[in-house]
Coordinates of C-alpha atoms in Angstrom, one line a residue:
X712 CA -21.6 -62.2 70.0
X713 CA -23.4 -63.9 72.7
X714 CA -26.5 -66.3 72.4
X715 CA -28.3 -64.9 75.6
X716 CA -27.0 -67.9 77.6
X717 CA -24.0 -66.6 78.8
X718 CA -21.7 -68.3 76.5
X719 CA -20.1 -67.7 73.0
X720 CA -22.4 -68.0 70.0
X721 CA -20.2 -70.8 68.6
X722 CA -19.9 -73.0 71.5
X723 CA -22.3 -76.1 71.9
X724 CA -25.1 -75.8 74.6
X725 CA -24.3 -77.8 77.8
X726 CA -26.2 -81.1 78.6
X727 CA -29.9 -81.1 79.0
X728 CA -30.8 -77.7 78.4
X729 CA -34.0 -76.4 76.5
X730 CA -31.7 -75.8 73.5
X731 CA -30.4 -79.4 73.6
X732 CA -32.9 -81.8 74.9
X733 CA -30.8 -84.8 73.8
X734 CA -28.2 -86.4 76.2
X735 CA -25.2 -85.5 74.1
X736 CA -25.2 -82.4 71.9
X737 CA -21.7 -82.8 70.6
X738 CA -21.0 -84.6 67.1
X739 CA -19.2 -87.9 67.4
X740 CA -15.4 -87.1 67.8
X741 CA -14.6 -89.6 65.1
X742 CA -16.6 -87.8 62.4
X743 CA -14.7 -86.0 59.9
X744 CA -15.4 -82.5 59.5
X745 CA -13.8 -79.0 60.5
X746 CA -15.5 -76.3 62.5
X747 CA -13.3 -73.5 61.2
X748 CA -15.8 -71.1 59.3
X749 CA -15.2 -71.0 55.5
X750 CA -13.4 -67.8 54.8
X751 CA -16.5 -66.7 52.6
X752 CA -18.5 -66.9 55.7
X753 CA -16.8 -64.3 57.6
X754 CA -17.2 -60.5 57.2
X755 CA -14.0 -58.9 55.9
X756 CA -14.5 -55.9 58.1
X757 CA -15.6 -57.3 61.4
X758 CA -14.1 -60.9 61.0
X759 CA -17.2 -62.2 62.5
X760 CA -19.6 -65.0 61.0
X761 CA -22.2 -63.2 59.1
X762 CA -25.6 -63.1 60.3
X763 CA -27.2 -60.6 57.7
X764 CA -25.0 -60.8 54.6
X765 CA -25.6 -58.1 52.0
X766 CA -24.1 -57.5 48.7
X767 CA -22.4 -54.0 47.8
X768 CA -21.8 -52.9 44.2
X769 CA -19.6 -54.1 42.5
X770 CA -20.4 -57.4 43.9
X771 CA -18.7 -57.9 47.5
X772 CA -20.5 -59.2 50.4
X773 CA -20.3 -57.8 54.1
X774 CA -22.2 -57.9 57.3
X775 CA -25.1 -55.4 57.0
X776 CA -24.0 -53.5 60.2
X777 CA -20.5 -53.4 59.2
X778 CA -20.9 -51.7 55.7
X779 CA -23.5 -49.5 57.1
X780 CA -21.0 -48.3 59.8
X781 CA -18.4 -47.6 57.2
X782 CA -20.9 -45.6 55.0
X783 CA -22.1 -43.6 58.2
X784 CA -18.5 -42.7 59.0
X785 CA -17.4 -41.9 55.4
X786 CA -14.7 -44.6 55.5
X787 CA -13.8 -47.1 52.8
X788 CA -11.4 -49.8 54.1
X789 CA -9.2 -51.8 51.9
X790 CA -11.5 -54.6 51.7
X791 CA -14.2 -52.5 50.0
X792 CA -14.1 -51.6 46.4
X793 CA -16.9 -49.1 46.5
X794 CA -16.2 -45.6 47.5
X795 CA -18.5 -45.3 50.5
X796 CA -17.1 -41.6 51.3
X797 CA -18.8 -40.6 47.9
X798 CA -22.0 -42.6 48.8
X799 CA -22.2 -40.8 52.2
X800 CA -21.9 -37.3 50.4
X801 CA -24.4 -38.1 47.7
X802 CA -28.2 -37.9 48.1
X803 CA -28.6 -41.5 46.8
X804 CA -28.7 -44.2 49.8
X805 CA -26.2 -47.0 49.7
X806 CA -27.7 -50.0 47.7
X807 CA -27.5 -53.1 49.8
X808 CA -28.9 -56.5 48.4
X809 CA -29.2 -59.3 50.8
X810 CA -27.2 -62.3 50.0
X811 CA -29.8 -65.1 50.6
X812 CA -27.9 -67.8 49.2
X813 CA -24.9 -67.1 51.4
X814 CA -27.0 -66.6 54.5
X815 CA -28.8 -70.0 53.8
X816 CA -25.2 -71.6 53.4
X817 CA -24.0 -70.2 56.8
X818 CA -27.2 -71.4 58.6
X819 CA -27.1 -74.8 57.2
X820 CA -23.4 -75.0 58.0
X821 CA -24.3 -74.1 61.6
X822 CA -27.0 -76.6 61.9
X823 CA -24.7 -79.3 60.5
X824 CA -22.2 -78.8 63.0
X825 CA -24.9 -78.2 65.9
X826 CA -23.9 -74.7 66.4
X827 CA -26.3 -71.9 67.1
X828 CA -27.0 -69.4 64.4
X829 CA -25.1 -66.2 64.5
X830 CA -26.8 -63.0 65.8
X831 CA -26.5 -59.8 63.8
X832 CA -23.7 -57.3 64.9
X833 CA -25.0 -54.6 66.9
X834 CA -24.8 -51.0 65.4
X835 CA -22.6 -49.6 68.2
X836 CA -20.2 -52.5 68.0
X837 CA -19.9 -52.2 64.2
X838 CA -19.1 -48.5 64.6
X839 CA -16.5 -49.2 67.3
X840 CA -14.8 -51.7 64.9
X841 CA -14.8 -49.3 62.0
X842 CA -13.3 -46.7 64.0
X843 CA -10.6 -48.8 65.3
X844 CA -9.7 -49.7 61.5
X845 CA -9.5 -45.9 60.2
X846 CA -6.2 -45.0 61.8
X847 CA -4.8 -48.1 60.4
X848 CA -6.1 -47.5 57.0
X849 CA -4.8 -43.9 56.9
X850 CA -1.2 -45.2 58.0
X851 CA -1.4 -47.9 55.3
X852 CA -2.3 -45.0 52.9
X853 CA 0.4 -42.8 53.9
X854 CA 3.0 -45.4 53.5
X855 CA 1.8 -46.6 50.2
X856 CA 2.1 -43.1 48.7
X857 CA 5.9 -43.2 49.4
X858 CA 6.4 -46.4 47.1
X859 CA 5.5 -47.1 43.7
X860 CA 1.7 -48.1 43.6
X861 CA 1.1 -51.7 42.3
X862 CA -1.5 -52.5 39.6
X863 CA -4.9 -51.6 40.7
X864 CA -6.5 -55.1 40.4
X865 CA -3.5 -56.9 42.1
X866 CA -3.5 -54.2 44.9
X867 CA -7.3 -54.8 45.4
X868 CA -7.0 -58.6 45.4
X869 CA -3.8 -58.4 47.9
X870 CA -5.8 -56.2 50.4
X871 CA -8.7 -58.5 50.4
X872 CA -6.5 -61.4 51.1
X873 CA -4.7 -59.8 53.7
X874 CA -7.8 -58.4 55.4
X875 CA -9.6 -61.7 55.0
X876 CA -6.5 -63.4 56.8
X877 CA -6.3 -61.1 59.6
X878 CA -10.0 -61.3 60.2
X879 CA -9.8 -65.2 60.4
X880 CA -6.8 -64.9 62.8
X881 CA -8.5 -62.5 65.0
X882 CA -11.6 -64.7 65.0
X883 CA -9.4 -67.8 66.0
X884 CA -7.7 -65.9 68.7
X885 CA -10.8 -64.7 70.2
X886 CA -12.3 -68.1 69.9
X887 CA -9.4 -69.8 71.8
X888 CA -9.5 -67.2 74.6
X889 CA -13.3 -67.6 74.9
X890 CA -13.2 -71.4 74.9
X891 CA -10.5 -71.3 77.7
X892 CA -12.8 -69.3 79.7
X893 CA -15.8 -71.3 79.1
X894 CA -13.9 -74.5 80.1
X895 CA -12.2 -73.1 83.2
X896 CA -15.7 -71.7 84.4
X897 CA -16.8 -75.3 84.6
X898 CA -13.6 -77.0 85.8
X899 CA -12.5 -74.1 88.3
X900 CA -15.8 -73.5 89.8
X901 CA -16.1 -73.5 93.7
X902 CA -17.2 -76.8 95.0
X903 CA -16.1 -78.6 92.0
X904 CA -17.8 -79.4 88.7
X905 CA -20.5 -82.2 88.6
X906 CA -19.6 -85.2 86.5
X907 CA -22.0 -84.1 83.8
X908 CA -20.3 -80.7 83.6
X909 CA -16.9 -82.4 83.3
X910 CA -18.0 -84.5 80.7
X911 CA -19.3 -81.5 78.7
X912 CA -16.3 -79.5 79.3
X913 CA -14.0 -82.4 78.1
X914 CA -16.1 -83.2 75.1
X915 CA -16.1 -79.5 74.2
X916 CA -12.0 -79.5 74.6
X917 CA -11.5 -82.6 72.5
X918 CA -13.6 -81.2 69.7
X919 CA -12.1 -77.8 69.8
X920 CA -8.5 -79.2 69.8
X921 CA -9.4 -81.1 66.6
X922 CA -10.2 -77.9 64.6
X923 CA -7.4 -75.7 63.9
X924 CA -3.7 -75.0 64.8
X925 CA -4.4 -71.7 66.3
X926 CA -7.0 -72.8 68.5
X927 CA -4.7 -75.6 69.7
X928 CA -1.8 -73.0 70.5
X929 CA -4.4 -70.7 72.2
X930 CA -5.8 -73.5 74.5
X931 CA -2.2 -74.9 75.7
X932 CA -2.2 -72.7 78.6
X933 CA -0.8 -73.6 82.1
X934 CA -4.1 -73.2 83.9
X935 CA -6.0 -75.3 81.3
X936 CA -3.3 -78.1 81.4
X937 CA -3.4 -78.1 85.3
X938 CA -7.2 -78.4 85.0
X939 CA -6.8 -81.2 82.6
X940 CA -4.6 -83.4 84.7
X941 CA -7.3 -84.7 87.0
X942 CA -9.5 -85.4 84.2
X943 CA -6.9 -87.8 82.9
X944 CA -7.6 -89.8 86.2
X945 CA -11.4 -89.6 86.3
X946 CA -13.3 -92.7 87.0
X947 CA -15.8 -91.6 84.3
X948 CA -14.6 -93.4 81.1
X949 CA -15.7 -90.8 78.8
X950 CA -14.2 -88.0 80.7
X951 CA -10.9 -89.8 80.8
X952 CA -11.0 -90.8 76.9
X953 CA -11.8 -87.2 76.0
X954 CA -9.0 -85.7 78.3
X955 CA -6.6 -88.0 76.7
X956 CA -7.6 -87.4 73.2
X957 CA -7.4 -83.6 73.9
X958 CA -3.6 -84.1 75.1
X959 CA -3.2 -85.7 71.8
X960 CA -4.5 -83.0 69.8
X961 CA -2.8 -80.3 71.8
X962 CA 0.5 -82.1 71.4
X963 CA 0.2 -81.9 67.6
X964 CA 1.8 -78.3 67.6
X965 CA 5.5 -78.4 68.2
X966 CA 5.6 -75.5 70.5
X967 CA 3.0 -77.3 72.8
X968 CA 4.9 -80.4 73.4
X969 CA 7.3 -79.1 75.9
X970 CA 4.6 -77.2 77.7
X971 CA 2.6 -80.3 78.1
X972 CA 5.7 -82.1 79.8
X973 CA 6.4 -79.2 81.9
X974 CA 2.8 -79.0 83.2
X975 CA 3.0 -82.5 84.8
X976 CA 0.7 -84.4 82.3
X977 CA 2.9 -87.2 81.6
X978 CA 2.5 -89.1 85.0
X979 CA -1.3 -89.3 84.7
X980 CA -0.9 -90.4 81.1
X981 CA 1.5 -93.3 82.3
X982 CA -1.3 -94.2 85.0
X983 CA -3.9 -94.3 82.2
X984 CA -1.5 -96.9 80.4
X985 CA -1.1 -98.8 83.4
X986 CA -4.7 -99.0 84.4
X987 CA -5.8 -100.7 81.2
X988 CA -9.5 -100.7 82.2
X989 CA -10.4 -97.9 79.6
X990 CA -9.1 -99.1 76.3
X991 CA -10.1 -95.8 74.5
X992 CA -8.2 -93.9 77.0
X993 CA -5.1 -96.1 77.0
X994 CA -4.9 -96.0 73.2
X995 CA -4.8 -92.3 73.3
X996 CA -2.5 -92.0 76.3
X997 CA 0.1 -94.1 74.1
X998 CA -0.6 -91.8 71.3
X999 CA 0.0 -88.7 73.3
X1000 CA 3.3 -90.1 74.9
X1001 CA 4.6 -90.8 71.2
X1002 CA 3.8 -87.4 70.0
X1003 CA 5.4 -85.9 73.1
X1004 CA 8.6 -88.0 72.7
X1005 CA 9.1 -86.7 69.2
X1006 CA 10.6 -83.6 70.9
X1007 CA 14.2 -84.5 72.1
X1008 CA 14.1 -82.5 75.2
X1009 CA 11.1 -84.5 76.5
X1010 CA 12.4 -88.1 76.2
X1011 CA 14.4 -88.4 79.4
X1012 CA 11.5 -87.2 81.5
X1013 CA 9.1 -89.6 79.9
X1014 CA 11.6 -92.4 80.7
X1015 CA 12.1 -91.3 84.3
X1016 CA 8.3 -91.1 84.8
X1017 CA 7.8 -94.7 84.1
X1018 CA 6.4 -94.8 80.7
X1019 CA 8.7 -97.7 79.3
X1020 CA 7.1 -100.9 81.0
X1021 CA 3.6 -100.0 80.1
X1022 CA 4.4 -99.1 76.7
X1023 CA 6.2 -102.3 76.3
X1024 CA 3.2 -104.3 77.6
X1025 CA 0.9 -102.5 75.2
X1026 CA 3.3 -103.2 72.3
X1027 CA 3.2 -107.0 73.3
X1028 CA -0.5 -107.1 73.3
X1029 CA -2.3 -109.4 70.8
X1030 CA -4.1 -107.8 67.7
X1031 CA -7.5 -109.1 69.0
X1032 CA -6.9 -107.7 72.5
X1033 CA -5.3 -104.3 71.7
X1034 CA -5.5 -103.6 68.1
X1035 CA -3.0 -102.5 65.5
X1036 CA -3.3 -98.6 66.1
X1037 CA -2.6 -99.0 70.0
X1038 CA 0.3 -101.3 69.2
X1039 CA 1.8 -99.0 66.6
X1040 CA 1.4 -96.0 68.8
X1041 CA 3.3 -97.8 71.7
X1042 CA 5.9 -99.0 69.3
X1043 CA 6.5 -95.6 67.9
X1044 CA 6.6 -94.2 71.4
X1045 CA 9.3 -96.8 72.5
X1046 CA 11.3 -96.0 69.3
X1047 CA 11.5 -92.2 70.2
X1048 CA 11.9 -92.7 73.9
X1049 CA 14.9 -95.1 73.2
X1050 CA 16.6 -92.5 71.2
X1051 CA 17.8 -91.1 74.7
X1052 CA 20.9 -93.0 76.0
X1053 CA 19.4 -92.8 79.5
X1054 CA 16.2 -94.5 78.3
X1055 CA 18.1 -97.2 76.5
X1056 CA 19.5 -98.5 79.7
X1057 CA 16.2 -98.3 81.3
X1058 CA 14.6 -100.3 78.4
X1059 CA 17.4 -102.9 78.6
X1060 CA 16.8 -103.4 82.2
X1061 CA 12.9 -103.7 81.9
X1062 CA 12.0 -107.2 82.6
X1063 CA 11.2 -109.1 79.5
X1064 CA 12.0 -106.1 77.2
X1065 CA 14.3 -107.9 74.7
X1066 CA 12.1 -111.1 74.6
X1067 CA 9.0 -108.8 73.7
X1068 CA 10.8 -107.0 71.0
X1069 CA 12.1 -110.2 69.4
X1070 CA 8.8 -111.7 69.6
X1071 CA 7.3 -108.8 67.8
X1072 CA 10.2 -108.7 65.2
X1073 CA 9.4 -112.5 64.3
X1074 CA 5.8 -112.5 64.6
X1075 CA 3.8 -113.6 61.5
X1076 CA 0.2 -113.0 60.5
X1077 CA -1.4 -115.9 58.6
X1078 CA -4.1 -113.4 57.2
X1079 CA -3.0 -111.4 54.0
X1080 CA -5.4 -108.7 55.1
X1081 CA -3.1 -107.8 58.2
X1082 CA 0.0 -108.8 56.8
X1083 CA 0.8 -105.1 56.1
X1084 CA 0.1 -104.2 59.7
X1085 CA 2.3 -107.0 61.0
X1086 CA 5.1 -106.0 58.8
X1087 CA 4.8 -102.4 60.1
X1088 CA 4.9 -103.6 63.7
X1089 CA 8.1 -106.0 63.0
X1090 CA 9.8 -103.2 61.5
X1091 CA 9.0 -101.1 64.7
X1092 CA 10.3 -103.8 66.8
X1093 CA 13.6 -104.0 64.9
X1094 CA 14.0 -100.2 64.9
X1095 CA 13.9 -100.3 68.9
X1096 CA 16.4 -103.2 68.9
X1097 CA 18.8 -101.2 66.8
X1098 CA 18.5 -98.3 69.3
X1099 CA 19.1 -100.8 72.2
X1100 CA 22.4 -101.9 70.4
X1101 CA 23.5 -98.4 71.1
X1102 CA 24.5 -98.8 74.8
X1103 CA 26.6 -101.4 76.7
X1104 CA 23.6 -102.4 78.8
X1105 CA 21.5 -102.8 75.7
X1106 CA 24.1 -104.9 74.0
X1107 CA 24.4 -107.2 76.9
X1108 CA 20.7 -107.6 77.2
X1109 CA 20.4 -108.3 73.5
X1110 CA 23.0 -111.0 73.4
X1111 CA 21.5 -112.5 76.6
X1112 CA 18.2 -112.6 75.0
X1113 CA 19.2 -114.4 71.6
X1114 CA 19.0 -111.3 69.3
X1115 CA 22.0 -112.3 67.4
X1116 CA 20.4 -115.5 66.3
X1117 CA 16.9 -114.0 65.9
X1118 CA 18.1 -111.0 63.7
X1119 CA 20.2 -113.4 61.5
X1120 CA 17.0 -115.5 61.1
X1121 CA 15.0 -112.4 60.2
X1122 CA 17.6 -111.6 57.5
X1123 CA 18.0 -115.1 55.9
X1124 CA 14.1 -115.9 56.2
X1125 CA 12.9 -112.8 54.4
X1126 CA 11.5 -111.2 57.6
X1127 CA 13.6 -108.2 57.0
X1128 CA 12.4 -107.0 53.7
X1129 CA 15.1 -105.2 51.6
X1130 CA 15.3 -101.7 52.3
X1131 CA 14.9 -100.0 55.7
X1132 CA 14.0 -103.1 57.7
X1133 CA 17.0 -104.9 56.5
X1134 CA 19.2 -102.0 57.2
X1135 CA 18.0 -101.8 60.9
X1136 CA 18.7 -105.4 61.3
X1137 CA 22.2 -104.7 60.1
X1138 CA 22.4 -101.8 62.3
X1139 CA 21.7 -104.0 65.4
X1140 CA 24.3 -106.5 64.4
X1141 CA 26.8 -103.8 63.9
X1142 CA 26.1 -102.4 67.4
X1143 CA 26.2 -105.7 69.1
X1144 CA 29.6 -106.3 67.3
X1145 CA 31.3 -103.2 68.8
X1146 CA 34.1 -104.2 71.2
X1147 CA 32.4 -107.6 72.0
X1148 CA 34.3 -110.9 71.9
X1149 CA 31.2 -112.7 72.9
X1150 CA 29.5 -111.4 69.7
X1151 CA 31.9 -113.2 67.4
X1152 CA 31.0 -116.7 68.9
X1153 CA 27.1 -116.1 69.0
X1154 CA 27.6 -114.5 65.2
X1155 CA 29.4 -117.7 64.0
X1156 CA 26.9 -120.1 65.6
X1157 CA 24.0 -118.1 64.2
X1158 CA 25.2 -118.0 60.7
X1159 CA 25.4 -113.9 60.5
X1160 CA 28.3 -114.2 57.8
X1161 CA 25.9 -116.0 55.4
X1162 CA 23.3 -113.3 56.1
X1163 CA 25.7 -110.4 55.7
X1164 CA 28.0 -111.3 52.9
X1165 CA 25.3 -110.6 50.1
X1166 CA 24.9 -107.1 51.5
X1167 CA 28.5 -106.5 52.1
X1168 CA 29.1 -107.7 48.4
X1169 CA 26.3 -105.4 47.0
X1170 CA 26.0 -101.9 46.2
X1171 CA 27.2 -98.6 48.0
X1172 CA 25.5 -96.9 51.2
X1173 CA 26.1 -97.1 54.7
X1174 CA 24.2 -100.4 55.0
X1175 CA 27.1 -102.0 53.0
X1176 CA 29.6 -100.4 55.1
X1177 CA 28.1 -101.6 58.4
X1178 CA 28.0 -105.1 57.1
X1179 CA 31.4 -105.1 56.0
X1180 CA 32.6 -103.7 59.5
X1181 CA 30.5 -106.3 61.3
X1182 CA 32.0 -109.1 59.3
X1183 CA 35.5 -107.9 60.0
X1184 CA 34.5 -107.7 63.9
X1185 CA 33.5 -111.4 63.5
X1186 CA 37.0 -112.2 62.1
X1187 CA 38.8 -110.4 64.8
X1188 CA 40.2 -108.0 62.4
X1189 CA 41.3 -104.4 63.8
X1190 CA 38.1 -102.5 64.2
X1191 CA 39.7 -99.2 63.9
X1192 CA 40.8 -99.7 60.3
X1193 CA 39.3 -96.9 58.2
X1194 CA 36.5 -98.0 56.3
X1195 CA 35.5 -97.2 52.8
X1196 CA 35.4 -93.6 51.8
X1197 CA 32.2 -92.0 52.7
X1198 CA 31.5 -94.3 55.8
X1199 CA 31.8 -91.2 57.9
X1200 CA 29.3 -92.2 60.7
X1201 CA 30.8 -95.4 61.2
X1202 CA 33.9 -93.6 62.7
X1203 CA 32.1 -92.0 65.5
X1204 CA 32.0 -92.9 69.1
X1205 CA 29.5 -95.7 69.6
X1206 CA 28.7 -95.7 73.3
X1207 CA 25.4 -94.1 74.2
X1208 CA 24.6 -93.1 70.6
X1209 CA 22.1 -94.7 68.3
X1210 CA 23.3 -95.6 64.8
X1211 CA 19.9 -94.6 63.5
X1212 CA 19.8 -91.2 65.3
X1213 CA 23.6 -90.4 64.6
X1214 CA 23.1 -90.2 60.8
X1215 CA 22.5 -93.7 59.1
X1216 CA 21.3 -91.6 56.1
X1217 CA 20.4 -94.8 53.9
X1218 CA 17.8 -95.6 56.8
X1219 CA 14.6 -93.7 56.3
X1220 CA 13.2 -92.5 59.6
X1221 CA 9.5 -93.3 60.4
X1222 CA 7.4 -90.5 58.8
X1223 CA 5.7 -88.1 60.9
X1224 CA 1.9 -89.0 60.6
X1225 CA -0.9 -86.4 60.2
X1226 CA -4.6 -87.1 60.4
X1227 CA -4.2 -90.3 57.9
X1228 CA -4.2 -88.0 55.1
X1229 CA -6.3 -85.2 56.6
X1230 CA -4.3 -83.8 59.5
X1231 CA -2.3 -80.6 60.0
X1232 CA 1.0 -80.6 58.1
X1233 CA 3.8 -81.1 60.2
X1234 CA 1.9 -83.1 63.0
X1235 CA 3.1 -86.4 64.2
X1236 CA 0.1 -88.1 65.3
X1237 CA -3.6 -88.8 64.7
X1238 CA -6.0 -86.1 65.6
X1239 CA -8.8 -87.4 68.0

């Protein structure tokens, strides 16, 4: 359906048009809503948002043109309980009762989201839709006659559910395709888009990619990603921030992560991190890199393209200057990036990397209000330190930077709370102890034995086994002596592997976050 302006009915109007006199027709991206039409707003026959909903006995609602087309063609699709073929052959007309309450709800929903009202379905279009459905319905009927028929009520309910889901899926697919064409018509126009047109297109893309998983899949295409790259480097702060947020949203779908990296989007994201003149875009860029680094095959490329130094700088920023969310996104990105052996060496050689991580691990917030956030950042720092201990360069850099004494202080002073943070500390010490004569002297001077002995004498688990192995290494005992039954992972080759990523089962990995309780299941970062 169209609005008469050359755009889909559901797309927001461009800036400064008669339909939209205000400067910005888009709702604030931070507002919490979904633009997916509720299923009851969609016609079960056409799959479109209903403009003229009518009730058909015994109580179902359809778009008027759709149900009239079914009656005219003497066709009763599975979604219709009434026998339309009998109605067509009888002299009495089909009774259609306007569903005023539903129509009011649909119009209110459109107004709330700033969307134009749907236009009635043209009769010719409705007839075409029904004709396409008729062969499918006959095939379904033929196949059903060869199998036992289910209970009538259950079969009717199942048919309605399937039909409704097919309608929604078809609607979302058409919506994604139309959105891509809408955005590309602006960004791909000859002579280039004006700043106002770029702003309109990026705001639309950002909003659309917040809405639905299927829309995100539909929009993650090579040509749209290619058009998105220069928007990440735009001199306009709003365009750049919306483009970076759109990348975050697109990356929520696992199948999109590799596509985004292959499209060349990482380099401009790193440039946004380095720039720092647009804090909102910078924070979204950190979130995008974190999201992309969750995929194992992307990590090496992210490290090669220079993401580690600006991520470290962002993670080291003060809470007042940067903010907790940005530091957390940077820390999670560093953790996932450093799961790659190649990146661990890069991180170890980055100027000030160990100093930054140790400062974050030992930082204290005097405010009770922010102590939980500070504890989460400390834990992230220790997680990255544990990864660094998984390679020779990392072990050397850690011991050069005073990590042995710092981790021991964390364990003795309560900075490493019992549980996962403490076990990451043990993991870092265990990594540094592997094949290192130097570690013995540093550990004795730092009082590591006093910190580890209570863990070694405690209950079971990999943390206890690592503590015992570390203590044996400090005493110069043979490191190849088999550990307690069940150690398993401890007997594996250490070099270029992370003790965390290689099966430290008692350490809980950082949970993949969704939209702070309102996001898509399985996503790993925030929708913006």
